[in-house]
């Protein structure tokens, strides 16, 4: 069954409003889904693969048909530009990516690209003309599924110095990144030329599927992202004394796993004391010597800590370290820790968030705000220019999986909220 056949039966044609066409969007989602279709009905379009290139080419054809000036930059990012009446003004940029994880879904990234284009179709149908220029972007290689480096295209646009790192990486077949990009007609040495003058980008807007359960649990089709979570990763080791499980009395033990389990419990209770949006996860635990008849002498574990703002995130890191040290000391055990990764939180521009809320309320929708726990191209651009994101409800919260699904009704509502919001942005000549 094609994606189109899955989307259309439940579609409410009463949502074909303001130039939006459910048929057109279903056709396009379905056509992209056919490129790199896996035997499990998922999508396989790794960054800089022929499949990603083919999908970009197809969207570029649609952008040309919509009257946009299309170009590809040195990092393979594709742009479709709609001139503004005041075309010298800085541009409103909107889009996402079209690459996928190896057996991914049909909405991650693609929906954001197609809704950026649907906005142009809707403006054309209703005779709306922007004051500012408007550009659609398809960023290259967001997922980082082959070379373990994500957001490559958006980072190139933002001027990140990528060529050194990318010059050293290769995929699981030993193919270098440089040779992979040559196969799609690009040269890694040219990547720095993709850098844009960021003062000429007034705002970046991205629509993305939520990839979680929050909107579904709230019964809402679309949410406003109020920030992209920052991340701190810790590597913690609790050191006690290994011993014989039969001959070491309980009161003489220095059991690292018992202390670690108390620390894990404390970590699960701390985020709620800091903020509503903070989360902390212990996902990896290495017990030494890891024998069924040995008292654990050492436990090493990971802590993944996220929040939508940097100040509470740092406070949570401090509280977790203090709690761990306190529990270890009370048990007479040693504790060491190091911070292995830091990614600052990216805020959403408050003025943009207000305009997003107005667009939602104009459609009688709740202006529901939520953080993004995952990184996106908007995280890269948002470090430099005002950024806004909409999330679209994901069925059962499933993503990076062939079962990933968002209903066409939800996509239609997102398209209408997006086009209203963008119309405000491209009308503002300040
Ligand atoms: Zn994505």
PDB file of C-alpha atoms in Angstrom, residues 210-358:
ATOM      1  CA  UNK A 210       7.435  15.483  17.385  1.00  0.00           C
ATOM      2  CA  UNK A 211       8.969  11.972  17.560  1.00  0.00           C
ATOM      3  CA  UNK A 212       7.446  11.633  21.030  1.00  0.00           C
ATOM      4  CA  UNK A 213       4.139  11.168  22.854  1.00  0.00           C
ATOM      5  CA  UNK A 214       3.444  14.595  24.365  1.00  0.00           C
ATOM      6  CA  UNK A 215       1.084  15.987  21.686  1.00  0.00           C
ATOM      7  CA  UNK A 216      -0.755  12.672  21.387  1.00  0.00           C
ATOM      8  CA  UNK A 217      -1.246  12.489  25.180  1.00  0.00           C
ATOM      9  CA  UNK A 218      -2.618  16.048  25.132  1.00  0.00           C
ATOM     10  CA  UNK A 219      -4.847  15.323  22.116  1.00  0.00           C
ATOM     11  CA  UNK A 220      -3.241  18.140  20.120  1.00  0.00           C
ATOM     12  CA  UNK A 221      -2.273  18.125  16.426  1.00  0.00           C
ATOM     13  CA  UNK A 222       0.458  20.785  16.579  1.00  0.00           C
ATOM     14  CA  UNK A 223       2.719  22.269  19.253  1.00  0.00           C
ATOM     15  CA  UNK A 224       4.987  25.292  19.501  1.00  0.00           C
ATOM     16  CA  UNK A 225       8.565  24.415  20.405  1.00  0.00           C
ATOM     17  CA  UNK A 226       9.764  26.689  23.204  1.00  0.00           C
ATOM     18  CA  UNK A 227      13.412  25.657  23.026  1.00  0.00           C
ATOM     19  CA  UNK A 228      15.763  22.908  21.986  1.00  0.00           C
ATOM     20  CA  UNK A 229      17.142  21.108  24.992  1.00  0.00           C
ATOM     21  CA  UNK A 230      20.741  21.460  26.000  1.00  0.00           C
ATOM     22  CA  UNK A 231      22.542  18.283  26.932  1.00  0.00           C
ATOM     23  CA  UNK A 232      25.188  17.426  29.501  1.00  0.00           C
ATOM     24  CA  UNK A 233      26.629  13.904  29.583  1.00  0.00           C
ATOM     25  CA  UNK A 234      28.464  12.558  32.612  1.00  0.00           C
ATOM     26  CA  UNK A 235      30.629   9.486  33.074  1.00  0.00           C
ATOM     27  CA  UNK A 236      30.458   8.413  36.742  1.00  0.00           C
ATOM     28  CA  UNK A 237      32.411   5.680  38.531  1.00  0.00           C
ATOM     29  CA  UNK A 238      31.596   4.350  42.016  1.00  0.00           C
ATOM     30  CA  UNK A 239      34.452   2.380  43.547  1.00  0.00           C
ATOM     31  CA  UNK A 240      34.022  -0.040  46.450  1.00  0.00           C
ATOM     32  CA  UNK A 241      35.564  -3.417  47.160  1.00  0.00           C
ATOM     33  CA  UNK A 242      34.906  -6.664  45.299  1.00  0.00           C
ATOM     34  CA  UNK A 243      34.383  -9.666  47.546  1.00  0.00           C
ATOM     35  CA  UNK A 244      33.099 -13.225  47.772  1.00  0.00           C
ATOM     36  CA  UNK A 245      29.297 -13.351  47.706  1.00  0.00           C
ATOM     37  CA  UNK A 246      29.268 -16.154  50.263  1.00  0.00           C
ATOM     38  CA  UNK A 247      31.977 -15.164  52.721  1.00  0.00           C
ATOM     39  CA  UNK A 248      31.626 -11.368  52.927  1.00  0.00           C
ATOM     40  CA  UNK A 249      29.096 -10.494  55.684  1.00  0.00           C
ATOM     41  CA  UNK A 250      26.559  -7.811  54.745  1.00  0.00           C
ATOM     42  CA  UNK A 251      27.852  -5.272  57.280  1.00  0.00           C
ATOM     43  CA  UNK A 252      31.424  -5.515  55.932  1.00  0.00           C
ATOM     44  CA  UNK A 253      30.535  -4.949  52.315  1.00  0.00           C
ATOM     45  CA  UNK A 254      31.505  -1.976  50.199  1.00  0.00           C
ATOM     46  CA  UNK A 255      29.106  -2.825  47.369  1.00  0.00           C
ATOM     47  CA  UNK A 256      29.459  -0.372  44.491  1.00  0.00           C
ATOM     48  CA  UNK A 257      26.242  -1.505  42.803  1.00  0.00           C
ATOM     49  CA  UNK A 258      24.076  -0.942  45.878  1.00  0.00           C
ATOM     50  CA  UNK A 259      25.436   2.620  46.130  1.00  0.00           C
ATOM     51  CA  UNK A 260      25.090   3.129  42.355  1.00  0.00           C
ATOM     52  CA  UNK A 261      21.470   2.006  42.491  1.00  0.00           C
ATOM     53  CA  UNK A 262      20.767   4.582  45.228  1.00  0.00           C
ATOM     54  CA  UNK A 263      22.436   7.207  43.039  1.00  0.00           C
ATOM     55  CA  UNK A 264      20.345   6.140  40.024  1.00  0.00           C
ATOM     56  CA  UNK A 265      17.182   6.485  42.111  1.00  0.00           C
ATOM     57  CA  UNK A 266      18.277   9.939  43.332  1.00  0.00           C
ATOM     58  CA  UNK A 267      18.991  10.997  39.729  1.00  0.00           C
ATOM     59  CA  UNK A 268      15.461  10.007  38.703  1.00  0.00           C
ATOM     60  CA  UNK A 269      13.994  12.197  41.474  1.00  0.00           C
ATOM     61  CA  UNK A 270      16.093  15.353  40.992  1.00  0.00           C
ATOM     62  CA  UNK A 271      14.851  16.733  37.612  1.00  0.00           C
ATOM     63  CA  UNK A 272      11.340  17.318  38.992  1.00  0.00           C
ATOM     64  CA  UNK A 273      12.830  19.481  41.758  1.00  0.00           C
ATOM     65  CA  UNK A 274      14.601  21.687  39.222  1.00  0.00           C
ATOM     66  CA  UNK A 275      12.108  22.339  36.424  1.00  0.00           C
ATOM     67  CA  UNK A 276       9.110  20.878  34.594  1.00  0.00           C
ATOM     68  CA  UNK A 277      11.184  20.270  31.477  1.00  0.00           C
ATOM     69  CA  UNK A 278      14.373  18.792  32.936  1.00  0.00           C
ATOM     70  CA  UNK A 279      15.112  15.107  32.347  1.00  0.00           C
ATOM     71  CA  UNK A 280      17.955  12.847  33.426  1.00  0.00           C
ATOM     72  CA  UNK A 281      18.667   9.299  32.316  1.00  0.00           C
ATOM     73  CA  UNK A 282      21.089   6.597  33.395  1.00  0.00           C
ATOM     74  CA  UNK A 283      21.082   4.387  30.317  1.00  0.00           C
ATOM     75  CA  UNK A 284      24.365   2.522  30.549  1.00  0.00           C
ATOM     76  CA  UNK A 285      25.808   0.639  33.497  1.00  0.00           C
ATOM     77  CA  UNK A 286      29.029  -1.386  33.632  1.00  0.00           C
ATOM     78  CA  UNK A 287      29.398  -3.568  36.700  1.00  0.00           C
ATOM     79  CA  UNK A 288      32.830  -4.952  37.622  1.00  0.00           C
ATOM     80  CA  UNK A 289      33.754  -7.687  37.942  1.00  0.00           C
ATOM     81  CA  UNK A 290      30.164  -8.541  36.805  1.00  0.00           C
ATOM     82  CA  UNK A 291      30.037 -12.020  38.312  1.00  0.00           C
ATOM     83  CA  UNK A 292      26.911 -13.580  39.809  1.00  0.00           C
ATOM     84  CA  UNK A 293      28.802 -14.655  42.953  1.00  0.00           C
ATOM     85  CA  UNK A 294      30.951 -11.535  43.420  1.00  0.00           C
ATOM     86  CA  UNK A 295      30.111  -8.398  45.413  1.00  0.00           C
ATOM     87  CA  UNK A 296      30.388  -5.595  42.817  1.00  0.00           C
ATOM     88  CA  UNK A 297      33.613  -3.642  43.338  1.00  0.00           C
ATOM     89  CA  UNK A 298      33.140  -0.967  40.732  1.00  0.00           C
ATOM     90  CA  UNK A 299      30.238   0.481  38.741  1.00  0.00           C
ATOM     91  CA  UNK A 300      30.657   2.908  35.895  1.00  0.00           C
ATOM     92  CA  UNK A 301      27.538   4.557  34.465  1.00  0.00           C
ATOM     93  CA  UNK A 302      26.423   7.270  32.073  1.00  0.00           C
ATOM     94  CA  UNK A 303      24.107  10.163  32.921  1.00  0.00           C
ATOM     95  CA  UNK A 304      22.304  12.033  30.152  1.00  0.00           C
ATOM     96  CA  UNK A 305      20.906  15.350  31.460  1.00  0.00           C
ATOM     97  CA  UNK A 306      18.741  17.703  29.389  1.00  0.00           C
ATOM     98  CA  UNK A 307      16.720  20.849  29.833  1.00  0.00           C
ATOM     99  CA  UNK A 308      15.363  23.577  27.647  1.00  0.00           C
ATOM    100  CA  UNK A 309      17.358  26.342  29.387  1.00  0.00           C
ATOM    101  CA  UNK A 310      21.021  26.367  30.342  1.00  0.00           C
ATOM    102  CA  UNK A 311      20.740  27.725  33.902  1.00  0.00           C
ATOM    103  CA  UNK A 312      18.466  24.938  35.273  1.00  0.00           C
ATOM    104  CA  UNK A 313      20.459  22.402  33.265  1.00  0.00           C
ATOM    105  CA  UNK A 314      23.679  23.422  35.004  1.00  0.00           C
ATOM    106  CA  UNK A 315      21.911  23.481  38.384  1.00  0.00           C
ATOM    107  CA  UNK A 316      20.704  19.928  37.773  1.00  0.00           C
ATOM    108  CA  UNK A 317      24.225  18.775  36.840  1.00  0.00           C
ATOM    109  CA  UNK A 318      25.523  20.228  40.129  1.00  0.00           C
ATOM    110  CA  UNK A 319      22.737  18.628  42.178  1.00  0.00           C
ATOM    111  CA  UNK A 320      23.307  15.220  40.563  1.00  0.00           C
ATOM    112  CA  UNK A 321      27.040  15.330  41.251  1.00  0.00           C
ATOM    113  CA  UNK A 322      26.449  16.447  44.869  1.00  0.00           C
ATOM    114  CA  UNK A 323      23.865  13.721  45.441  1.00  0.00           C
ATOM    115  CA  UNK A 324      26.152  11.050  43.966  1.00  0.00           C
ATOM    116  CA  UNK A 325      29.107  12.204  46.064  1.00  0.00           C
ATOM    117  CA  UNK A 326      26.951  12.274  49.208  1.00  0.00           C
ATOM    118  CA  UNK A 327      25.601   8.753  48.706  1.00  0.00           C
ATOM    119  CA  UNK A 328      29.060   7.347  47.905  1.00  0.00           C
ATOM    120  CA  UNK A 329      30.620   9.031  50.947  1.00  0.00           C
ATOM    121  CA  UNK A 330      27.862   7.798  53.266  1.00  0.00           C
ATOM    122  CA  UNK A 331      28.622   4.237  52.129  1.00  0.00           C
ATOM    123  CA  UNK A 332      32.383   4.688  52.475  1.00  0.00           C
ATOM    124  CA  UNK A 333      32.894   4.376  48.717  1.00  0.00           C
ATOM    125  CA  UNK A 334      34.894   6.393  46.215  1.00  0.00           C
ATOM    126  CA  UNK A 335      33.324   8.455  43.471  1.00  0.00           C
ATOM    127  CA  UNK A 336      34.842  10.017  40.379  1.00  0.00           C
ATOM    128  CA  UNK A 337      33.092  11.693  37.483  1.00  0.00           C
ATOM    129  CA  UNK A 338      33.802  13.598  34.307  1.00  0.00           C
ATOM    130  CA  UNK A 339      31.695  15.598  31.907  1.00  0.00           C
ATOM    131  CA  UNK A 340      31.984  13.942  28.502  1.00  0.00           C
ATOM    132  CA  UNK A 341      29.683  16.133  26.395  1.00  0.00           C
ATOM    133  CA  UNK A 342      28.023  19.547  26.519  1.00  0.00           C
ATOM    134  CA  UNK A 343      25.550  21.054  24.085  1.00  0.00           C
ATOM    135  CA  UNK A 344      23.975  24.334  25.167  1.00  0.00           C
ATOM    136  CA  UNK A 345      20.207  24.782  24.995  1.00  0.00           C
ATOM    137  CA  UNK A 346      18.900  26.913  22.153  1.00  0.00           C
ATOM    138  CA  UNK A 347      16.091  29.308  22.946  1.00  0.00           C
ATOM    139  CA  UNK A 348      13.211  30.121  20.623  1.00  0.00           C
ATOM    140  CA  UNK A 349      12.909  33.817  19.861  1.00  0.00           C
ATOM    141  CA  UNK A 350      10.099  35.093  22.169  1.00  0.00           C
ATOM    142  CA  UNK A 351       8.712  37.464  19.500  1.00  0.00           C
ATOM    143  CA  UNK A 352       8.461  34.592  17.052  1.00  0.00           C
ATOM    144  CA  UNK A 353       6.794  32.417  19.689  1.00  0.00           C
ATOM    145  CA  UNK A 354       4.147  35.107  20.232  1.00  0.00           C
ATOM    146  CA  UNK A 355       3.420  35.231  16.497  1.00  0.00           C
ATOM    147  CA  UNK A 356       3.240  31.434  16.378  1.00  0.00           C
ATOM    148  CA  UNK A 357       0.705  31.473  19.212  1.00  0.00           C
ATOM    149  CA  UNK A 358      -1.381  34.087  17.361  1.00  0.00           C
TER     150      UNK A 358
END
